[in-house]
Each structure stands twice: as structure tokens, then as C-alpha cells.
Short mmCIF file of C-alpha atoms and ligand atoms in Angstrom, two decimals:
data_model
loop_
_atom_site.label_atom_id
_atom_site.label_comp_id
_atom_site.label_asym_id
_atom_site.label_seq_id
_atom_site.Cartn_x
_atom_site.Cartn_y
_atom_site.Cartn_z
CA UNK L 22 -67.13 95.05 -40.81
CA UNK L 23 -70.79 96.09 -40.73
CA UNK L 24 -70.16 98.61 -37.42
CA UNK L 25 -74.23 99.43 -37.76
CA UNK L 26 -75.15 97.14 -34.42
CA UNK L 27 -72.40 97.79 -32.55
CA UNK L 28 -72.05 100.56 -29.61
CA UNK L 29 -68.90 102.77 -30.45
CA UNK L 30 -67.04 102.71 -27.35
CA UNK L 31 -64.44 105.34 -28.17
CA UNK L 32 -63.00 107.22 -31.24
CA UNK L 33 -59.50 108.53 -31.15
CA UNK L 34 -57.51 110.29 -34.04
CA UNK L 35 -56.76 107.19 -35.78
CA UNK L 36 -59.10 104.13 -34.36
CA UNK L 37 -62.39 103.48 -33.17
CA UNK L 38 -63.50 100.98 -30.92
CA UNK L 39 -66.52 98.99 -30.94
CA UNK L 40 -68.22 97.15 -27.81
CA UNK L 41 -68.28 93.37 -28.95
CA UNK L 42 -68.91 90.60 -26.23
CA UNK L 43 -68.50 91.78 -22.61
CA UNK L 44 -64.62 90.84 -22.65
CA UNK L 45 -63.82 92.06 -26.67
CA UNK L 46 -64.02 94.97 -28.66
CA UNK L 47 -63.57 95.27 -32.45
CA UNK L 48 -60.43 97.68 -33.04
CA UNK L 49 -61.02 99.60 -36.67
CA UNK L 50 -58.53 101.61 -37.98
CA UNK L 51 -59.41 104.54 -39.51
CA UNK L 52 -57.61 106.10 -42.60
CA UNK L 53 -57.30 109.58 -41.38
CA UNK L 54 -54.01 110.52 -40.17
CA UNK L 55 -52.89 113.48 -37.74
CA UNK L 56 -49.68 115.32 -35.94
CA UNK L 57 -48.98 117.51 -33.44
CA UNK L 58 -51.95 116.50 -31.33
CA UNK L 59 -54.37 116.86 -34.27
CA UNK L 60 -53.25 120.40 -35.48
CA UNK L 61 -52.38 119.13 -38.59
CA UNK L 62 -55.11 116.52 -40.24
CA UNK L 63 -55.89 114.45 -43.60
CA UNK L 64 -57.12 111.31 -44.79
CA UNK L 65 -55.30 109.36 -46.47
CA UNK L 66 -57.28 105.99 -48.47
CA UNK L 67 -55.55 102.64 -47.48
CA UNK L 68 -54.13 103.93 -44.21
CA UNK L 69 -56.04 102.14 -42.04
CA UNK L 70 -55.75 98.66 -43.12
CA UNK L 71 -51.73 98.73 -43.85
CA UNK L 72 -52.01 100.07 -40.48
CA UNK L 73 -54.21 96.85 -38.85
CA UNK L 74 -52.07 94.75 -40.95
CA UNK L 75 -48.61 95.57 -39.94
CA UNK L 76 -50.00 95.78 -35.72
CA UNK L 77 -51.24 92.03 -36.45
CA UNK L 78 -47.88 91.22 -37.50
CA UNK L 79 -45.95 92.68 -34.68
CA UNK L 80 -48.36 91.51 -32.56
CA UNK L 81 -48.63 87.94 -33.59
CA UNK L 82 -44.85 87.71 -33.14
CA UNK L 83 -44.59 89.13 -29.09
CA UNK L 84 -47.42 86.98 -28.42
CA UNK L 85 -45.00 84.20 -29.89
CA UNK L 86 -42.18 85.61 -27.44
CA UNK L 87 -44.47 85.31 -24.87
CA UNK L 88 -45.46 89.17 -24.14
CA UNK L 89 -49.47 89.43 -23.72
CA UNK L 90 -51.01 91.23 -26.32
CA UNK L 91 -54.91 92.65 -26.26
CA UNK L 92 -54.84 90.95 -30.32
CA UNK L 93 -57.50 87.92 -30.47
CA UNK L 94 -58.35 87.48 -34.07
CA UNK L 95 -58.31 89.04 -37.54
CA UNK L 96 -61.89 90.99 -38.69
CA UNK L 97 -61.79 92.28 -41.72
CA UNK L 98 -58.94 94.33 -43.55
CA UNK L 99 -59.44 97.62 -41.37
CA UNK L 100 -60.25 95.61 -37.76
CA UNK L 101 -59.47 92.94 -35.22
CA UNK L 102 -60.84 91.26 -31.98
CA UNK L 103 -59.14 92.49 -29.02
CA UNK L 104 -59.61 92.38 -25.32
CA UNK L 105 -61.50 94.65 -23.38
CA UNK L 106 -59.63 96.03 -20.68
CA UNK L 107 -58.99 99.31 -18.38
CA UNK L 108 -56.13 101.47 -20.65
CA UNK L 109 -53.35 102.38 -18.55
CA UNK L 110 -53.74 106.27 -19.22
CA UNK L 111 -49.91 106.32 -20.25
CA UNK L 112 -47.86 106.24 -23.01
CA UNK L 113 -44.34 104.22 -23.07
CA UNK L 114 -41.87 105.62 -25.13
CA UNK L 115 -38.53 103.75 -25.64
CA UNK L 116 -35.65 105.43 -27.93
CA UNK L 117 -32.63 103.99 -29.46
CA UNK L 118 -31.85 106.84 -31.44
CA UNK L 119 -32.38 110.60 -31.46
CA UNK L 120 -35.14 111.50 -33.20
CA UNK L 121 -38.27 113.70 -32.99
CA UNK L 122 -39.38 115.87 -29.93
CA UNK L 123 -35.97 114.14 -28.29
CA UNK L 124 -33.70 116.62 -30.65
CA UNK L 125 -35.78 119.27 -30.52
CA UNK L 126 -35.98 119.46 -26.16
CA UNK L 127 -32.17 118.66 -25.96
CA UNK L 128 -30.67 121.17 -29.00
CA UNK L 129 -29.34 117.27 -30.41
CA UNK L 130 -29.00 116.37 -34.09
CA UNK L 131 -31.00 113.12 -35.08
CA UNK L 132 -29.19 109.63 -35.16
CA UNK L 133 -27.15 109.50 -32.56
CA UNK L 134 -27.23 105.74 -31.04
CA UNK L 135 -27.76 105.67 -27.32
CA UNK L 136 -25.70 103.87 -24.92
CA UNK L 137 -28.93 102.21 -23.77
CA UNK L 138 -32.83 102.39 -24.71
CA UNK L 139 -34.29 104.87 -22.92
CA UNK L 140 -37.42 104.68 -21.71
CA UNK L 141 -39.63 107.74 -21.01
CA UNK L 142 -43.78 108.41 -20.36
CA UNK L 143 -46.60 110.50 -21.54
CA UNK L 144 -49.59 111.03 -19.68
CA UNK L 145 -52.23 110.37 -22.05
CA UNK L 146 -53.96 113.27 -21.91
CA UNK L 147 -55.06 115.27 -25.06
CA UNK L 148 -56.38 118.51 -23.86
CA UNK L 149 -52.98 118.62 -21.73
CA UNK L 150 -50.56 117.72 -24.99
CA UNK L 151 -49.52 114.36 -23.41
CA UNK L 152 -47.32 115.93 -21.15
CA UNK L 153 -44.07 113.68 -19.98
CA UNK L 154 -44.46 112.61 -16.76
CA UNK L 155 -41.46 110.49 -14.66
CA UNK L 156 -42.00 107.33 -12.62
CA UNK L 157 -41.73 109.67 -9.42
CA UNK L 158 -44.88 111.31 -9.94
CA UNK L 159 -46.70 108.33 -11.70
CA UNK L 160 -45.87 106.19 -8.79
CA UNK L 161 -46.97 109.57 -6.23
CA UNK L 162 -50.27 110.35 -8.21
CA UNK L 163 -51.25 106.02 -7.88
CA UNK L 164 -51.59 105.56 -11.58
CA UNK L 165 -50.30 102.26 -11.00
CA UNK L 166 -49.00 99.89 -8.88
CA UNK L 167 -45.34 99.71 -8.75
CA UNK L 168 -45.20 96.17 -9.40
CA UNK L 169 -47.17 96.66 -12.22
CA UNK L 170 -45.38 99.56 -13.66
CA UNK L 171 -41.99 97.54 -13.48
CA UNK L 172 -44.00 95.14 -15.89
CA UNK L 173 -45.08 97.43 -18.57
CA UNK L 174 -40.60 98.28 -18.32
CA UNK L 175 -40.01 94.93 -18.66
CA UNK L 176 -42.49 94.69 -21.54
CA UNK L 177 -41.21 97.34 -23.11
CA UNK L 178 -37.96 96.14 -23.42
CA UNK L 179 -38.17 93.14 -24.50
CA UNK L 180 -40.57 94.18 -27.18
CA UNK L 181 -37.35 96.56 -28.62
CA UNK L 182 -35.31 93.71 -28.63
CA UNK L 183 -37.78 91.57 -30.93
CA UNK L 184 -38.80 94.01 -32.76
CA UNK L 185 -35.16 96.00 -33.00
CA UNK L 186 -33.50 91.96 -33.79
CA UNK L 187 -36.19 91.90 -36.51
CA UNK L 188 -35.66 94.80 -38.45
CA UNK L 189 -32.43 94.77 -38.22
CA UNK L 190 -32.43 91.37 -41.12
CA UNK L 191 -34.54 93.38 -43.22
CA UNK L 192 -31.67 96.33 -43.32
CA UNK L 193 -33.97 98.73 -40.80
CA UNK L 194 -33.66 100.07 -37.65
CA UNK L 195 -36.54 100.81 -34.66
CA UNK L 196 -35.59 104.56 -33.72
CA UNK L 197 -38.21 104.63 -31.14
CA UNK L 198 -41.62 104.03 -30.72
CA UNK L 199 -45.01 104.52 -28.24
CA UNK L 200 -46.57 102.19 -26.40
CA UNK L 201 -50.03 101.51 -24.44
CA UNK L 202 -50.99 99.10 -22.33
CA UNK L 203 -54.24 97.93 -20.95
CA UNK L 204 -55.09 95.54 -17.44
CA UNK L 205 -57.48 93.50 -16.88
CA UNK L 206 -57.62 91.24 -13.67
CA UNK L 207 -54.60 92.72 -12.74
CA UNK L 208 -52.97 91.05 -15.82
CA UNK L 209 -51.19 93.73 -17.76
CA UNK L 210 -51.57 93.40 -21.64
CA UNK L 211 -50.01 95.84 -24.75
CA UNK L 212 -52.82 97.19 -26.13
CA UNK L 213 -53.38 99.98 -28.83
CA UNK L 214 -51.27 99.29 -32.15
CA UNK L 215 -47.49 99.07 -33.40
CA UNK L 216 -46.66 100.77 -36.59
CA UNK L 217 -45.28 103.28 -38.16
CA UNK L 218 -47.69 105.77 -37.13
CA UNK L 219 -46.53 105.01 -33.39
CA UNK L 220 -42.94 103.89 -34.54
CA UNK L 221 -39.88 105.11 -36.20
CA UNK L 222 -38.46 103.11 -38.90
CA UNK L 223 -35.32 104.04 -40.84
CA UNK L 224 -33.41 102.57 -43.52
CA UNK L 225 -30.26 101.70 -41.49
CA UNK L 226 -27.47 103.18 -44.01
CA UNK L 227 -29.53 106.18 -45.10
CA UNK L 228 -31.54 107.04 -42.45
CA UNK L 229 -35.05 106.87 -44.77
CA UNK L 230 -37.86 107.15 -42.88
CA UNK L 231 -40.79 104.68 -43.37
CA UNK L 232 -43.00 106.45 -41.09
CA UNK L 233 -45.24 108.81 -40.05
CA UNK L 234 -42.06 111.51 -39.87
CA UNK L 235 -43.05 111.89 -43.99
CA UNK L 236 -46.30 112.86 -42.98
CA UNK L 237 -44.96 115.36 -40.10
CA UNK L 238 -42.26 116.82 -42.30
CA UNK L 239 -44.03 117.25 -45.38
CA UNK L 240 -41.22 114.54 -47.14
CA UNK L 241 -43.88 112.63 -49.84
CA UNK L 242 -46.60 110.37 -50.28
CA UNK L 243 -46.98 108.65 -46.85
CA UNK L 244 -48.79 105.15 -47.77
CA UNK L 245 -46.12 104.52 -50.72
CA UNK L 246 -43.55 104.75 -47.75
CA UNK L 247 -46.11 102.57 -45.81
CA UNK L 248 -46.09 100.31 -48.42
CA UNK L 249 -41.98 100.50 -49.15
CA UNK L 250 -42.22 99.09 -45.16
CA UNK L 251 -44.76 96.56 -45.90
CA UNK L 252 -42.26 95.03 -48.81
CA UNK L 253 -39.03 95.46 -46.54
CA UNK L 254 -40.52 93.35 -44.17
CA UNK L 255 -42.06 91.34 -46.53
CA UNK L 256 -45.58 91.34 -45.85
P1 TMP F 9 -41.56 112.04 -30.29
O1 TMP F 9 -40.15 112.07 -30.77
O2 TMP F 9 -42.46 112.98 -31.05
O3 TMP F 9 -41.65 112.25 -28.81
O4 TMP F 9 -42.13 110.58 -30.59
C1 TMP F 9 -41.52 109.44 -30.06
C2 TMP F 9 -42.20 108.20 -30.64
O5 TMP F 9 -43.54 108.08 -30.21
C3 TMP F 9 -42.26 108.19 -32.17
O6 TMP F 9 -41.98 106.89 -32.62
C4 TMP F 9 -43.67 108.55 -32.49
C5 TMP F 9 -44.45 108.07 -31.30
N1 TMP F 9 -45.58 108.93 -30.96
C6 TMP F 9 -46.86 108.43 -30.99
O7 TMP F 9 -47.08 107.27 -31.33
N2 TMP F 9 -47.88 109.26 -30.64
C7 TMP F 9 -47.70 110.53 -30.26
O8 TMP F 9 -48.67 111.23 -29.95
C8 TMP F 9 -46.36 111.05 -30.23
C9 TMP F 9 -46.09 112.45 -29.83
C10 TMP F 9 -45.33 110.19 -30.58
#
């Protein structure tokens, strides 16, 4: 994508958005890769477009299951056309598993199977750490309607049982994962990007990660486990 003409928008650790018609942006994802809200920081060649590629999958099949997605069209290897819209400043987390900051906040050892997903929120808020918020306050500080917030649950949901019923043929499990979603014209749309930088994948007998937990942990070479995924799923 020749990015030379078009007005950067925003850059966060991992994409960068480009202005593109009044209603689209071009989404690039970048190859560099962080944790622990940027503390720890590389770049890693080929990132970004397993990255764009595995997104365009997932979302190409919730748009087929009917969930609104801000994915237009395919770019180049490292971008897509999205839509422009206002980003709901949180983040959607839904568990199936422990895993991550879960164990760690509640003394629990990773892989147990919950009873239910559980859904939880972030505000998105770098400088704070993404602190968790609860739908008490969201709903109290008007960060969105509650109509609209019952939505992005229903949304979220749904997308776990796709995604989750997906996997699951390939031999994998969706441990949890972190989602964003964006509104325009009151229309509530996912937005941001699905893979394993923003999800947990794991092998569902051994409990091998295929995500960015390799990178966090120090456990190997994180795009031949991005790649392992790509194969799995057969992409
Ligand atoms: P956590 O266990 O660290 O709270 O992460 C839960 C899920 O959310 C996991 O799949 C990774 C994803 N995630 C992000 O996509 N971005 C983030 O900044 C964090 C902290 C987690």
C-alpha cells in the first residue's frame, strides 16, 4: 500500500490507520509486537500480514453469521478497507478458560473450563493500564447506551460460539480473547482485529499455545507458532 498520500489517522502498538474516503480507513498492520502495555517491545518480520490475514478470515466468517464487522475489502498483504466509525473506548473480554491476568488476580492455575463464558471490560485507556471497569460504572460514567451495550454482549457471544465451534474441528480451543467495537449511526460494528495477538489459542489435548502468550512468556519463535495456527486452520 503506498501510505505516502494518505493522512495517518492513528498509530497504536500494532496498527495504523489511514484516512481513506470520508466513511473508510485503510487498517495496516504493523510487524512490531508488544506486552504488558508496551514495556516489553520487538519487531518481528511477517507479523503483520499473518496478522491481517487471519482477522480477514474471522471476520469474513461473522459477517457470514450475520454479526457486523468494520472489514470492507482486502488491500494489500499488511491492510484492508474498513469503516470509519467512533471506537467504543472499551475492550470486551470473554474467557472460557483460565488463563493470563485471570490466574494471576484470582491465585488460579490455568485451564480450568468455566461453567459459562465470562465476559469482563477494559477501559481503553493506555496511560491508565486499561483498567477493568464493570457495567455499573460504564453504564454511570454514559460510555454507552444501555441498549447498545447489551449489543456489543450479545455480539460477543455469539462471536465465541463461531469462533469456539470452529476451532474446536481443527483440534483447538478459544481460551479467551479481546474485543473492540466501533458505532456509527448508532449501528454498532466489531472493529479492531481477531487473532492471536488479541486471542488465546491452545492445542486442545496439550494446552500449546499458538499465540501471543510465546511472545509474553519467552516460550520460542512467535511467527512459526503464528504460522503452526495458520496451517491448523488451514489457511
Ligand atoms: P489477559 O488474560 O491478559 O487479561 O488477556 C485476556 C485476553 O485479552 C487474551 O486473549 C489477550 C487479550 N488482550 C489483548 O488483546 N490486549 C491486551 O492489551 C490485553 C491485556 C489482553
Amino acid at each position: 500500500m503506498n501510505a505516502k498520500n494518505l493522512k495517518l489517522l492513528y498509530e497504536g502498538k500494532a496498527k495504523k490507520i489511514f484516512e481513506f474516503t470520508e466513511n473508510e480507513v485503510i487498517i495496516f498492520f504493523k510487524d512490531d509486537v508488544t506486552a504488558f502495555n508496551g514495556l516489553k517491545k520487538d519487531s518481528l518480520s511477517g507479523k503483520g500480514k499473518i496478522n491481517k490475514k487471519i482477522s480477514k478470515f474471522f471476520f469474513d466468517m461473522l459477517e457470514k453469521e450475520n454479526i457486523p464487522t468494520h472489514f470492507i475489502k482486502d488491500i494489500d498483504e499488511n491492510s484492508f478497507l474498513a469503516k470509519k466509525g467512533k471506537i467504543i473506548p472499551l475492550e470486551v473480554i470473554v474467557r472460557n478458560y483460565t488463563a493470563g491476568s485471570f490466574c494471576k488476580r484470582y491465585g488460579l492455575k490455568k485451564g480450568i473450563k468455566f461453567k459459562n463464558p465470562i465476559l469482563e471490560y477494559s477501559l481503553k485507556n493506555d496511560e491508565l493500564g486499561d483498567p477493568m471497569i464493570c457495567k455499573n460504572i460504564i453504564l454511570s460514567l454514559n460510555l454507552i447506551e444501555n441498549n447498545l451495550l447489551e449489543k456489543i454482549e450479545n455480539y460477543s457471544l455469539k462471536i465465541n460460539n463461531i469462533i469456539s465451534n470452529f476451532l474446536l474441528e481443527k483440534n483447538l480451543i478459544l481460551v479467551d480473547y479481546k474485543l473492540e467495537f466501533g458505532i456509527n449511526n448508532n449501528e454498532i460494528f466489531l472493529a479492531d482485529e481477531i487473532s492471536p495477538d488479541t486471542c488465546r489459542f491452545w492445542d486442545k489435548n496439550t494446552m500449546e499455545s499458538f499465540d501471543k502468550d510465546i511472545y509474553r512468556e519467552n516460550k520460542g519463535n512467535l511467527i512459526d507458532k503464528y504460522k503452526e495456527f495458520l496451517r491448523r486452520i488451514n489457511l
